[in-house]
Short mmCIF file of C-alpha atoms in Angstrom, two decimals:
data_model
loop_
_atom_site.label_atom_id
_atom_site.label_comp_id
_atom_site.label_asym_id
_atom_site.label_seq_id
_atom_site.Cartn_x
_atom_site.Cartn_y
_atom_site.Cartn_z
CA UNK A 2 18.21 160.27 49.08
CA UNK A 3 15.55 160.15 51.74
CA UNK A 4 11.95 159.00 51.51
CA UNK A 5 9.17 160.85 53.50
CA UNK A 6 6.08 158.71 54.30
CA UNK A 7 2.57 160.31 54.09
CA UNK A 8 0.00 158.01 55.54
CA UNK A 9 -3.69 158.22 54.58
CA UNK A 10 -3.33 158.42 50.82
CA UNK A 11 -5.45 156.21 48.61
CA UNK A 12 -3.76 153.18 47.09
CA UNK A 13 -5.25 151.64 44.04
CA UNK A 14 -2.82 150.38 41.37
CA UNK A 15 0.76 150.89 40.11
CA UNK A 16 1.25 153.42 37.52
CA UNK A 17 4.54 154.34 35.66
CA UNK A 18 4.76 157.98 34.70
CA UNK A 19 5.81 158.43 31.11
CA UNK A 20 8.44 161.19 31.31
CA UNK A 21 10.97 162.48 28.69
CA UNK A 22 14.14 161.25 30.37
CA UNK A 23 17.67 162.24 29.38
CA UNK A 24 18.85 158.60 29.96
CA UNK A 25 16.97 155.76 28.45
CA UNK A 26 16.42 152.32 30.04
CA UNK A 27 18.91 150.75 27.62
CA UNK A 28 21.65 153.15 28.76
CA UNK A 29 20.66 152.24 32.37
CA UNK A 30 20.91 148.58 31.80
CA UNK A 31 24.23 148.66 29.63
CA UNK A 32 26.30 148.48 32.77
CA UNK A 33 24.38 145.53 34.45
CA UNK A 34 25.17 141.97 33.63
CA UNK A 35 22.42 139.39 33.84
CA UNK A 36 22.82 135.73 34.36
CA UNK A 37 21.31 132.66 35.92
CA UNK A 38 21.96 131.72 39.63
CA UNK A 39 24.73 129.08 39.37
CA UNK A 40 23.79 127.58 42.71
CA UNK A 41 20.15 126.93 41.69
CA UNK A 42 20.42 123.36 40.36
CA UNK A 43 22.37 122.34 43.45
CA UNK A 44 19.78 123.76 45.74
CA UNK A 45 17.01 122.05 43.94
CA UNK A 46 18.68 118.74 44.28
CA UNK A 47 19.42 119.11 47.96
CA UNK A 48 15.91 120.11 48.68
CA UNK A 49 14.44 117.05 46.82
CA UNK A 50 16.85 114.74 48.63
CA UNK A 51 15.85 116.22 52.03
CA UNK A 52 12.20 115.79 51.11
CA UNK A 53 12.64 112.15 50.06
CA UNK A 54 14.57 111.23 53.32
CA UNK A 55 11.87 112.94 55.40
CA UNK A 56 9.16 110.96 53.65
CA UNK A 57 11.19 107.60 54.12
CA UNK A 58 11.62 108.40 57.78
CA UNK A 59 7.90 108.98 58.32
CA UNK A 60 6.72 106.01 56.32
CA UNK A 61 9.20 103.77 58.24
CA UNK A 62 7.95 104.97 61.60
CA UNK A 63 4.28 105.12 60.92
CA UNK A 64 3.76 101.42 60.93
CA UNK A 65 5.10 100.95 64.43
CA UNK A 66 2.39 101.29 66.99
CA UNK A 67 2.55 101.10 70.74
CA UNK A 68 1.77 97.69 72.12
CA UNK A 69 1.35 96.27 75.57
CA UNK A 70 4.40 93.90 76.38
CA UNK A 71 2.12 91.87 78.72
CA UNK A 72 -0.48 91.31 75.99
CA UNK A 73 1.65 88.85 74.05
CA UNK A 74 -1.29 86.75 72.85
CA UNK A 75 -3.09 89.82 71.39
CA UNK A 76 0.19 90.83 69.74
CA UNK A 77 0.53 87.51 68.12
CA UNK A 78 -3.14 87.55 66.86
CA UNK A 79 -2.60 91.02 65.33
CA UNK A 80 0.51 89.62 63.48
CA UNK A 81 -1.48 86.65 62.32
CA UNK A 82 -4.23 88.81 60.99
CA UNK A 83 -1.66 91.04 59.19
CA UNK A 84 0.14 87.98 57.63
CA UNK A 85 -3.13 86.68 56.20
CA UNK A 86 -3.64 87.12 52.58
CA UNK A 87 -0.04 88.35 52.07
CA UNK A 88 1.08 85.10 50.39
CA UNK A 89 1.02 84.36 46.68
CA UNK A 90 -2.53 83.98 45.48
CA UNK A 91 -3.76 82.65 42.15
CA UNK A 92 -6.69 84.11 40.35
CA UNK A 93 -9.77 81.75 40.93
CA UNK A 94 -11.50 80.28 37.89
CA UNK A 95 -15.13 81.42 37.85
CA UNK A 96 -16.24 78.29 36.28
CA UNK A 97 -14.95 75.94 38.93
CA UNK A 98 -16.32 78.13 41.81
CA UNK A 99 -19.62 77.65 43.32
CA UNK A 100 -21.83 80.35 44.61
CA UNK A 101 -20.74 79.99 48.18
CA UNK A 102 -17.06 80.12 47.26
CA UNK A 103 -17.69 83.37 45.21
CA UNK A 104 -19.43 84.96 48.17
CA UNK A 105 -16.60 83.87 50.61
CA UNK A 106 -13.91 85.32 48.23
CA UNK A 107 -15.91 88.58 47.82
CA UNK A 108 -16.13 89.01 51.50
CA UNK A 109 -12.51 88.29 51.88
CA UNK A 110 -11.47 91.00 49.39
CA UNK A 111 -13.81 93.57 51.08
CA UNK A 112 -12.14 92.77 54.51
CA UNK A 113 -8.65 93.11 52.97
CA UNK A 114 -9.62 96.44 51.33
CA UNK A 115 -10.95 97.83 54.59
CA UNK A 116 -7.87 96.75 56.32
CA UNK A 117 -5.67 98.49 53.95
CA UNK A 118 -7.79 101.65 54.17
CA UNK A 119 -7.48 101.57 57.97
CA UNK A 120 -3.69 101.10 57.85
CA UNK A 121 -3.34 104.07 55.35
CA UNK A 122 -5.51 106.28 57.61
CA UNK A 123 -3.41 105.28 60.74
CA UNK A 124 -0.21 106.23 58.88
CA UNK A 125 -1.63 109.54 57.86
CA UNK A 126 -2.64 110.27 61.40
CA UNK A 127 0.71 109.28 62.70
CA UNK A 128 2.37 111.70 60.33
CA UNK A 129 0.13 114.49 61.30
CA UNK A 130 0.55 113.82 65.12
CA UNK A 131 4.28 113.55 64.81
CA UNK A 132 4.59 116.90 62.87
CA UNK A 133 2.37 118.84 65.30
CA UNK A 134 3.49 119.94 68.70
CA UNK A 135 2.25 118.16 71.78
CA UNK A 136 -0.93 119.40 73.16
CA UNK A 137 -1.32 120.26 76.90
CA UNK A 138 -4.80 118.84 77.15
CA UNK A 139 -3.78 115.51 75.55
CA UNK A 140 -4.49 112.65 77.81
CA UNK A 141 -1.49 110.35 78.78
CA UNK A 142 -1.43 106.91 77.37
CA UNK A 143 -2.76 104.14 79.64
CA UNK A 144 -0.29 102.54 81.87
CA UNK A 145 0.73 99.06 80.81
CA UNK A 146 1.31 97.78 84.25
CA UNK A 147 -0.78 98.38 87.48
CA UNK A 148 1.19 99.47 90.45
CA UNK A 149 0.74 97.99 93.75
CA UNK A 150 -0.93 99.85 96.67
CA UNK A 151 1.28 100.98 99.59
CA UNK A 152 0.45 99.06 102.68
CA UNK A 153 1.63 100.10 106.16
CA UNK A 154 4.32 97.88 107.82
CA UNK A 155 3.23 95.53 110.61
CA UNK A 156 5.08 95.40 113.98
CA UNK A 157 7.36 92.53 114.60
CA UNK A 158 6.55 89.93 117.11
CA UNK A 159 8.96 91.25 119.85
CA UNK A 160 6.95 94.64 120.11
CA UNK A 161 3.47 93.25 120.37
CA UNK A 162 1.97 94.70 123.58
CA UNK A 163 4.68 97.34 124.09
CA UNK A 164 4.06 101.16 124.06
CA UNK A 165 5.20 103.11 121.04
CA UNK A 166 8.87 104.04 120.86
CA UNK A 167 10.15 107.39 122.25
CA UNK A 168 12.17 108.86 119.30
CA UNK A 169 13.62 111.78 121.37
CA UNK A 170 14.87 109.61 124.08
CA UNK A 171 16.55 107.35 121.51
CA UNK A 172 18.07 110.25 119.68
CA UNK A 173 19.39 111.76 122.98
CA UNK A 174 21.40 108.57 123.65
CA UNK A 175 22.75 108.16 120.25
CA UNK A 176 26.39 109.43 119.95
CA UNK A 177 27.86 109.98 116.47
CA UNK A 178 31.38 111.29 115.80
CA UNK A 179 31.41 113.89 112.83
CA UNK A 180 33.77 116.75 112.16
CA UNK A 181 32.85 120.15 113.51
CA UNK A 182 32.74 121.78 109.99
CA UNK A 183 29.92 119.31 109.18
CA UNK A 184 27.96 120.68 112.06
CA UNK A 185 28.65 124.20 110.94
CA UNK A 186 27.35 123.24 107.52
CA UNK A 187 24.26 121.61 108.99
CA UNK A 188 23.36 124.30 111.47
CA UNK A 189 23.77 128.12 110.56
CA UNK A 190 22.88 129.02 114.11
CA UNK A 191 25.82 126.93 115.48
CA UNK A 192 28.17 128.51 113.00
CA UNK A 193 27.16 132.13 113.91
CA UNK A 194 27.30 131.47 117.48
CA UNK A 195 30.71 129.84 117.30
CA UNK A 196 32.05 132.77 115.26
CA UNK A 197 30.63 135.23 117.85
CA UNK A 198 32.17 133.40 120.74
CA UNK A 199 35.72 133.17 119.06
CA UNK A 200 35.92 136.72 117.76
CA UNK A 201 37.38 139.75 119.69
CA UNK A 202 35.10 142.65 120.74
CA UNK A 203 35.38 145.91 118.93
CA UNK A 204 34.68 149.46 120.38
CA UNK A 205 31.52 151.11 118.93
CA UNK A 206 32.00 154.57 117.53
CA UNK A 207 30.20 157.37 119.32
CA UNK A 208 27.60 159.19 117.28
CA UNK A 209 27.84 162.88 116.60
CA UNK A 210 26.02 165.11 119.07
CA UNK A 211 22.93 167.04 118.02
CA UNK A 212 21.85 170.46 119.10
CA UNK A 213 18.59 171.44 120.35
CA UNK A 214 16.98 171.60 116.88
CA UNK A 215 18.34 168.21 116.06
CA UNK A 216 20.72 169.35 113.21
CA UNK A 217 24.24 167.90 112.93
CA UNK A 218 27.15 170.22 112.43
CA UNK A 219 31.02 170.40 113.11
CA UNK A 220 31.65 173.17 115.63
CA UNK A 221 35.43 173.32 114.82
CA UNK A 222 35.15 173.77 111.05
CA UNK A 223 32.46 176.49 111.67
CA UNK A 224 34.76 178.41 113.96
CA UNK A 225 37.71 178.16 111.46
CA UNK A 226 35.34 179.49 108.59
CA UNK A 227 34.48 182.48 110.70
CA UNK A 228 38.06 183.30 111.54
CA UNK A 229 39.09 183.20 107.89
CA UNK A 230 36.24 185.51 107.08
CA UNK A 231 37.24 187.97 109.62
CA UNK A 232 40.86 187.89 108.49
CA UNK A 233 39.75 188.59 104.89
CA UNK A 234 37.58 191.58 105.94
CA UNK A 235 40.45 193.00 108.01
CA UNK A 236 42.85 192.71 105.11
CA UNK A 237 40.50 194.43 102.80
CA UNK A 238 39.94 197.32 105.16
CA UNK A 239 43.77 197.65 105.45
CA UNK A 240 44.26 197.86 101.71
CA UNK A 241 41.53 200.52 101.30
CA UNK A 242 43.09 202.57 104.02
CA UNK A 243 46.53 202.41 102.42
CA UNK A 244 45.28 203.28 98.98
CA UNK A 245 43.42 206.49 100.43
CA UNK A 246 46.42 207.81 102.24
CA UNK A 247 48.89 207.35 99.27
CA UNK A 248 49.11 210.42 96.79
CA UNK A 249 47.78 209.60 93.26
CA UNK A 250 49.83 210.17 90.27
CA UNK A 251 48.35 210.05 86.76
CA UNK A 252 50.35 209.02 83.83
CA UNK A 253 49.28 209.17 80.27
CA UNK A 254 49.12 205.57 78.73
CA UNK A 255 51.37 204.94 75.69
CA UNK A 256 49.59 205.47 72.28
CA UNK A 257 48.69 202.22 70.53
CA UNK A 258 50.47 201.42 67.24
CA UNK A 259 48.26 201.85 64.06
CA UNK A 260 46.68 198.97 62.48
CA UNK A 261 48.81 197.15 59.88
CA UNK A 262 47.82 197.06 56.14
CA UNK A 263 47.60 193.24 56.19
CA UNK A 264 45.36 193.13 59.17
CA UNK A 265 42.92 190.16 59.28
CA UNK A 266 39.29 190.53 58.23
CA UNK A 267 37.86 189.87 61.63
CA UNK A 268 38.82 192.17 64.59
CA UNK A 269 41.27 190.79 67.17
CA UNK A 270 41.00 191.17 70.86
CA UNK A 271 42.58 194.44 72.07
CA UNK A 272 44.63 194.08 75.27
CA UNK A 273 44.51 197.16 77.61
CA UNK A 274 47.74 198.15 79.10
CA UNK A 275 47.15 197.94 82.87
CA UNK A 276 49.72 198.23 85.64
CA UNK A 277 51.24 195.12 87.12
CA UNK A 278 49.68 195.87 90.50
CA UNK A 279 45.91 196.73 89.97
CA UNK A 280 45.43 198.77 93.06
CA UNK A 281 42.24 200.70 94.00
CA UNK A 282 43.86 204.03 93.03
CA UNK A 283 44.32 202.86 89.41
CA UNK A 284 40.81 201.56 89.13
CA UNK A 285 39.49 204.93 90.40
CA UNK A 286 41.34 206.93 87.78
CA UNK A 287 38.56 207.89 85.39
CA UNK A 288 40.89 209.65 82.77
CA UNK A 289 43.01 206.50 82.45
CA UNK A 290 39.88 204.22 81.91
CA UNK A 291 38.29 206.68 79.43
CA UNK A 292 41.53 206.72 77.32
CA UNK A 293 41.66 202.86 77.13
CA UNK A 294 37.87 202.80 76.13
CA UNK A 295 38.50 205.39 73.31
CA UNK A 296 41.49 203.36 72.01
CA UNK A 297 39.21 200.26 71.75
CA UNK A 298 36.40 202.15 70.03
CA UNK A 299 38.92 203.59 67.48
CA UNK A 300 40.39 200.26 66.44
CA UNK A 301 36.89 198.66 65.72
CA UNK A 302 36.73 197.23 62.09
CA UNK A 303 33.50 196.94 60.03
CA UNK A 304 33.03 193.26 58.95
CA UNK A 305 30.77 192.26 56.00
CA UNK A 306 28.70 189.37 57.63
CA UNK A 307 27.46 188.18 54.23
CA UNK A 308 30.86 187.26 53.05
CA UNK A 309 31.73 183.59 52.75
CA UNK A 310 34.60 182.23 54.54
CA UNK A 311 37.77 180.74 52.94
CA UNK A 312 36.80 177.23 54.53
CA UNK A 313 33.28 177.28 52.94
CA UNK A 314 34.63 178.34 49.53
CA UNK A 315 37.15 175.55 49.60
CA UNK A 316 34.71 173.01 50.54
CA UNK A 317 32.32 174.14 47.61
CA UNK A 318 35.50 173.93 45.23
CA UNK A 319 36.18 170.36 46.37
CA UNK A 320 32.63 169.33 45.78
CA UNK A 321 32.54 170.83 42.18
CA UNK A 322 35.72 168.86 41.42
CA UNK A 323 34.50 165.56 42.79
CA UNK A 324 34.61 162.27 40.78
CA UNK A 325 30.90 162.03 39.53
CA UNK A 326 31.48 158.54 38.02
CA UNK A 327 31.21 157.01 41.58
CA UNK A 328 28.62 157.81 44.06
CA UNK A 329 29.08 158.37 47.83
CA UNK A 330 28.83 155.12 49.80
CA UNK A 331 27.94 153.04 46.77
CA UNK A 332 28.36 149.33 47.05
CA UNK A 333 28.61 146.46 44.39
CA UNK A 334 25.65 144.18 44.72
CA UNK A 335 24.15 141.11 43.06
CA UNK A 336 20.26 141.06 42.92
CA UNK A 337 18.65 137.61 42.57
CA UNK A 338 15.03 136.83 41.54
CA UNK A 339 14.12 133.90 43.79
CA UNK A 340 11.29 132.64 41.47
CA UNK A 341 13.15 132.64 38.12
CA UNK A 342 16.75 132.23 39.42
CA UNK A 343 17.79 135.18 37.50
CA UNK A 344 20.59 137.55 38.60
CA UNK A 345 21.66 141.20 37.99
CA UNK A 346 25.13 142.02 38.78
CA UNK A 347 25.01 145.85 39.50
CA UNK A 348 28.09 148.17 39.60
CA UNK A 349 29.05 150.39 42.39
CA UNK A 350 27.67 153.54 41.04
CA UNK A 351 23.98 152.08 40.66
CA UNK A 352 23.52 151.00 44.27
CA UNK A 353 23.77 153.34 47.20
CA UNK A 354 23.27 152.77 50.96
CA UNK A 355 21.20 155.58 52.47
CA UNK A 356 21.01 155.80 56.38
CA UNK A 357 18.33 158.51 55.94
CA UNK A 358 15.96 156.57 53.93
CA UNK A 359 13.19 154.77 55.80
CA UNK A 360 12.59 152.27 53.00
CA UNK A 361 14.44 150.58 50.16
CA UNK A 362 13.63 151.71 46.69
CA UNK A 363 14.01 149.93 43.29
CA UNK A 364 13.51 151.85 40.05
CA UNK A 365 11.25 150.28 37.25
CA UNK A 366 13.98 149.38 34.69
CA UNK A 367 15.66 147.10 37.17
CA UNK A 368 12.31 145.39 38.20
CA UNK A 369 11.13 144.83 34.56
CA UNK A 370 14.61 143.51 33.54
CA UNK A 371 14.71 140.91 36.40
CA UNK A 372 10.99 140.09 36.02
CA UNK A 373 10.25 140.61 39.67
CA UNK A 374 6.56 140.10 40.67
CA UNK A 375 5.04 143.26 42.23
CA UNK A 376 2.85 142.76 45.40
CA UNK A 377 0.11 145.03 46.54
CA UNK A 378 1.39 147.29 49.29
CA UNK A 379 -2.04 147.96 50.69
CA UNK A 380 -2.23 144.42 52.10
CA UNK A 381 0.91 144.76 54.17
CA UNK A 382 1.57 148.42 54.49
CA UNK A 383 -0.37 151.61 55.20
CA UNK A 384 -0.88 154.09 52.40
CA UNK A 385 2.54 155.52 51.56
CA UNK A 386 3.91 158.21 49.27
CA UNK A 387 7.43 159.56 48.38
CA UNK A 388 8.30 163.19 48.09
CA UNK A 389 10.29 164.24 45.22
CA UNK A 390 12.97 166.89 44.98
CA UNK A 391 10.58 169.24 42.95
CA UNK A 392 8.03 169.07 45.70
CA UNK A 393 5.64 166.56 44.02
CA UNK A 394 4.49 163.34 45.68
CA UNK A 395 4.04 159.98 44.14
CA UNK A 396 2.20 157.07 45.70
CA UNK A 397 4.06 153.83 46.41
CA UNK A 398 1.49 151.14 45.55
CA UNK A 399 3.72 148.05 45.18
CA UNK A 400 6.75 146.35 46.50
CA UNK A 401 9.02 143.41 45.36
CA UNK A 402 10.95 140.68 47.20
CA UNK A 403 14.50 139.61 46.27
CA UNK A 404 17.78 138.40 47.54
CA UNK A 405 20.78 140.99 47.74
CA UNK A 406 24.34 139.76 47.89
CA UNK A 407 27.15 142.27 48.79
CA UNK A 408 30.77 140.93 49.08
CA UNK A 409 29.71 137.62 50.80
CA UNK A 410 26.90 139.09 52.93
CA UNK A 411 23.50 137.73 51.68
CA UNK A 412 20.05 138.76 52.86
CA UNK A 413 16.44 138.32 51.61
CA UNK A 414 14.86 141.79 51.65
CA UNK A 415 12.10 143.72 50.07
CA UNK A 416 11.95 147.20 48.46
CA UNK A 417 9.23 149.53 47.22
CA UNK A 418 8.88 150.05 43.47
CA UNK A 419 9.37 153.58 42.36
CA UNK A 420 6.67 154.81 39.74
CA UNK A 421 9.20 157.15 38.06
CA UNK A 422 12.75 156.96 36.84
CA UNK A 423 15.67 159.16 37.51
CA UNK A 424 15.93 161.69 34.78
CA UNK A 425 19.67 162.27 34.67
CA UNK A 426 21.38 159.43 36.77
CA UNK A 427 21.92 155.83 36.31
CA UNK A 428 20.54 154.63 39.73
CA UNK A 429 18.89 151.31 40.15
CA UNK A 430 18.61 150.60 43.90
CA UNK A 431 18.60 152.44 47.07
CA UNK A 432 19.15 150.32 50.23
CA UNK A 433 17.38 151.95 53.17
CA UNK A 434 17.36 151.40 56.97
CA UNK A 435 15.49 148.00 57.00
CA UNK A 436 18.00 146.27 54.71
CA UNK A 437 21.02 148.12 56.28
CA UNK A 438 19.82 146.95 59.71
CA UNK A 439 19.60 143.35 58.55
CA UNK A 440 23.13 143.53 57.12
CA UNK A 441 24.71 145.16 60.12
CA UNK A 442 25.91 148.22 58.04
CA UNK A 443 28.23 150.91 59.67
CA UNK A 444 28.82 154.03 57.63
CA UNK A 445 32.13 156.00 58.41
CA UNK A 446 31.63 159.55 56.90
CA UNK A 447 35.06 160.62 57.78
CA UNK A 448 36.91 157.77 56.02
CA UNK A 449 34.13 157.25 53.39
CA UNK A 450 34.01 153.54 54.23
CA UNK A 451 31.07 151.05 54.51
CA UNK A 452 31.31 148.11 57.04
CA UNK A 453 28.84 145.26 56.73
CA UNK A 454 28.64 141.69 58.13
CA UNK A 455 27.31 140.26 61.36
CA UNK A 456 29.77 138.34 63.61
CA UNK A 457 26.86 136.70 65.37
CA UNK A 458 25.97 134.87 62.18
CA UNK A 459 29.62 133.75 61.57
CA UNK A 460 30.02 136.30 58.69
CA UNK A 461 33.29 138.03 57.95
CA UNK A 462 33.36 141.80 58.54
CA UNK A 463 33.66 143.39 55.25
CA UNK A 464 34.96 147.09 54.85
CA UNK A 465 34.43 148.77 51.42
CA UNK A 466 36.83 151.66 50.87
CA UNK A 467 36.06 154.50 48.41
CA UNK A 468 37.63 153.98 44.96
CA UNK A 469 40.85 155.62 44.12
CA UNK A 470 40.47 158.62 41.70
CA UNK A 471 42.95 160.82 39.96
CA UNK A 472 43.98 164.10 41.72
CA UNK A 473 42.17 167.25 40.84
CA UNK A 474 44.74 169.55 42.46
CA UNK A 475 46.18 172.14 39.85
CA UNK A 476 49.77 171.75 38.74
CA UNK A 477 52.14 174.49 39.79
CA UNK A 478 55.46 175.20 37.94
CA UNK A 479 58.19 177.02 39.86
CA UNK A 480 61.64 177.90 39.23
CA UNK A 481 64.68 176.34 41.17
CA UNK A 482 65.73 179.69 42.84
CA UNK A 483 62.19 180.34 43.88
CA UNK A 484 61.82 176.89 45.50
CA UNK A 485 65.14 177.53 47.39
CA UNK A 486 63.88 180.89 48.63
CA UNK A 487 60.65 179.32 49.71
CA UNK A 488 62.42 176.68 51.76
CA UNK A 489 64.78 179.24 53.32
CA UNK A 490 68.21 178.01 52.13
CA UNK A 491 71.33 180.29 52.96
CA UNK A 492 72.59 183.04 50.43
CA UNK A 493 76.00 181.18 50.45
CA UNK A 494 74.45 178.11 49.08
CA UNK A 495 72.74 180.02 46.38
CA UNK A 496 75.96 181.89 45.29
CA UNK A 497 77.88 178.65 45.20
CA UNK A 498 75.15 176.97 43.01
CA UNK A 499 75.18 180.02 40.67
CA UNK A 500 79.02 179.90 40.34
CA UNK A 501 79.05 176.27 39.75
CA UNK A 502 76.29 176.68 37.08
CA UNK A 503 78.37 179.35 35.26
CA UNK A 504 81.53 177.39 35.27
CA UNK A 505 79.81 174.23 33.88
CA UNK A 506 77.96 176.06 31.06
CA UNK A 507 80.53 174.83 28.34
CA UNK A 508 80.63 171.21 29.59
CA UNK A 509 78.52 168.65 28.08
CA UNK A 510 77.42 167.21 31.36
CA UNK A 511 75.68 170.46 32.50
CA UNK A 512 73.13 170.42 29.74
CA UNK A 513 70.46 168.72 31.85
CA UNK A 514 70.93 171.15 34.80
CA UNK A 515 70.45 174.13 32.44
CA UNK A 516 67.30 172.53 31.12
CA UNK A 517 65.89 171.99 34.47
CA UNK A 518 66.71 175.70 35.35
CA UNK A 519 64.94 176.71 32.20
CA UNK A 520 61.88 174.52 32.46
CA UNK A 521 61.48 174.82 36.30
CA UNK A 522 60.63 172.46 39.08
CA UNK A 523 57.24 170.87 38.76
#
């Protein structure tokens, strides 16, 4: 089934057409088994444990601030301020406290409260900074240690008052022993020149000469072609002269045999009886050629072009005898609602893969049974409509999101919600090109197999074969002698078998053979 998209249609709300269907929703759902996802509690526990570990790591790292290792006194003062007030304290007695002590105690409590709020704010900022990616415009942290300025070197005492050193002269006097391969690696020019000096010279090939116009050509090949052309013309003239000087003799061609009664429907090619040596004299014989043309015209057969061929009729007969309990390229699938952890195990005849469908489509009875939440299609898709077989169009206003699991291959996908039901079929889901592409589905139409699975995701490649069905070929009953004649056995073997059967009619052991002869070979 294919879906045709019509952009530009108005999309307002979902509407399920109330039709008088031949199959009710209860009949559609009777083959589907519903259950809760067995892996849901384990997934929830793993997610909670992961969140707890991440929270502990953030809290443990939030309190560590970058400090200057050289500012040891400031670090100790900060530690002393943090340690103040953390010891065991006793509730003061208001009766024994003076006014000054109460003011001092209130000020101390306000300082501790402000400090705790500052620590909490710093921890929150550390969490946000750690989770966000680094910003390019963020200034680098200040360096903890100042680097020294580079100062030029001063000359030694022995060189005071002397002229500057001549580097080239010094290098010209320095002698270093190194392998020649090192020099070739250091200097490509030295390598190339050494290769040129030690290689043997080679002769250069002369270029082809050009004519006055500047075009290149091979004179020898041109002359050979001209000689061959002259020889062919001379041979043709000699054959024409020989044919014109030889006397012509006309012979009537043999009459063609009449067409057989069991001739095929379509005309066969008629072979014209021509002499072995087709000379010019035979080709110029008009009587002989006219006789052959009349023979071809007389054997022409009229064919009914509207008649169906045997191959087409056999194909139609096979389609009429197909097993309608299974669909072509159907797959068993498990559909999971990710919000309610509810699953629906669909049989093979209710889920089909359609390489010609641009979208995936789910029918209303399955969406209602699973409790899938419909989303507005207008917020994510353009206005879309589906063309039915009767020529009508229905708008696709909503879509659903779910997990599909087919033989170990699991994907999260989406599908549009069909506003109408199938009238005479138990069809729940159509997987279109988006879902088939994500599952890497390959459909082999010759073998009727469906291959799915992606090796890049370390998934096993699954091949679903068509289900076995009983043979629909008609049974044929034949006698033994007819089978022997059909397989071309000798007459002697037939006579021997008949004599043996006549001699053993009175024996008790020949009853089975007589029964087989009477009932025939199946």
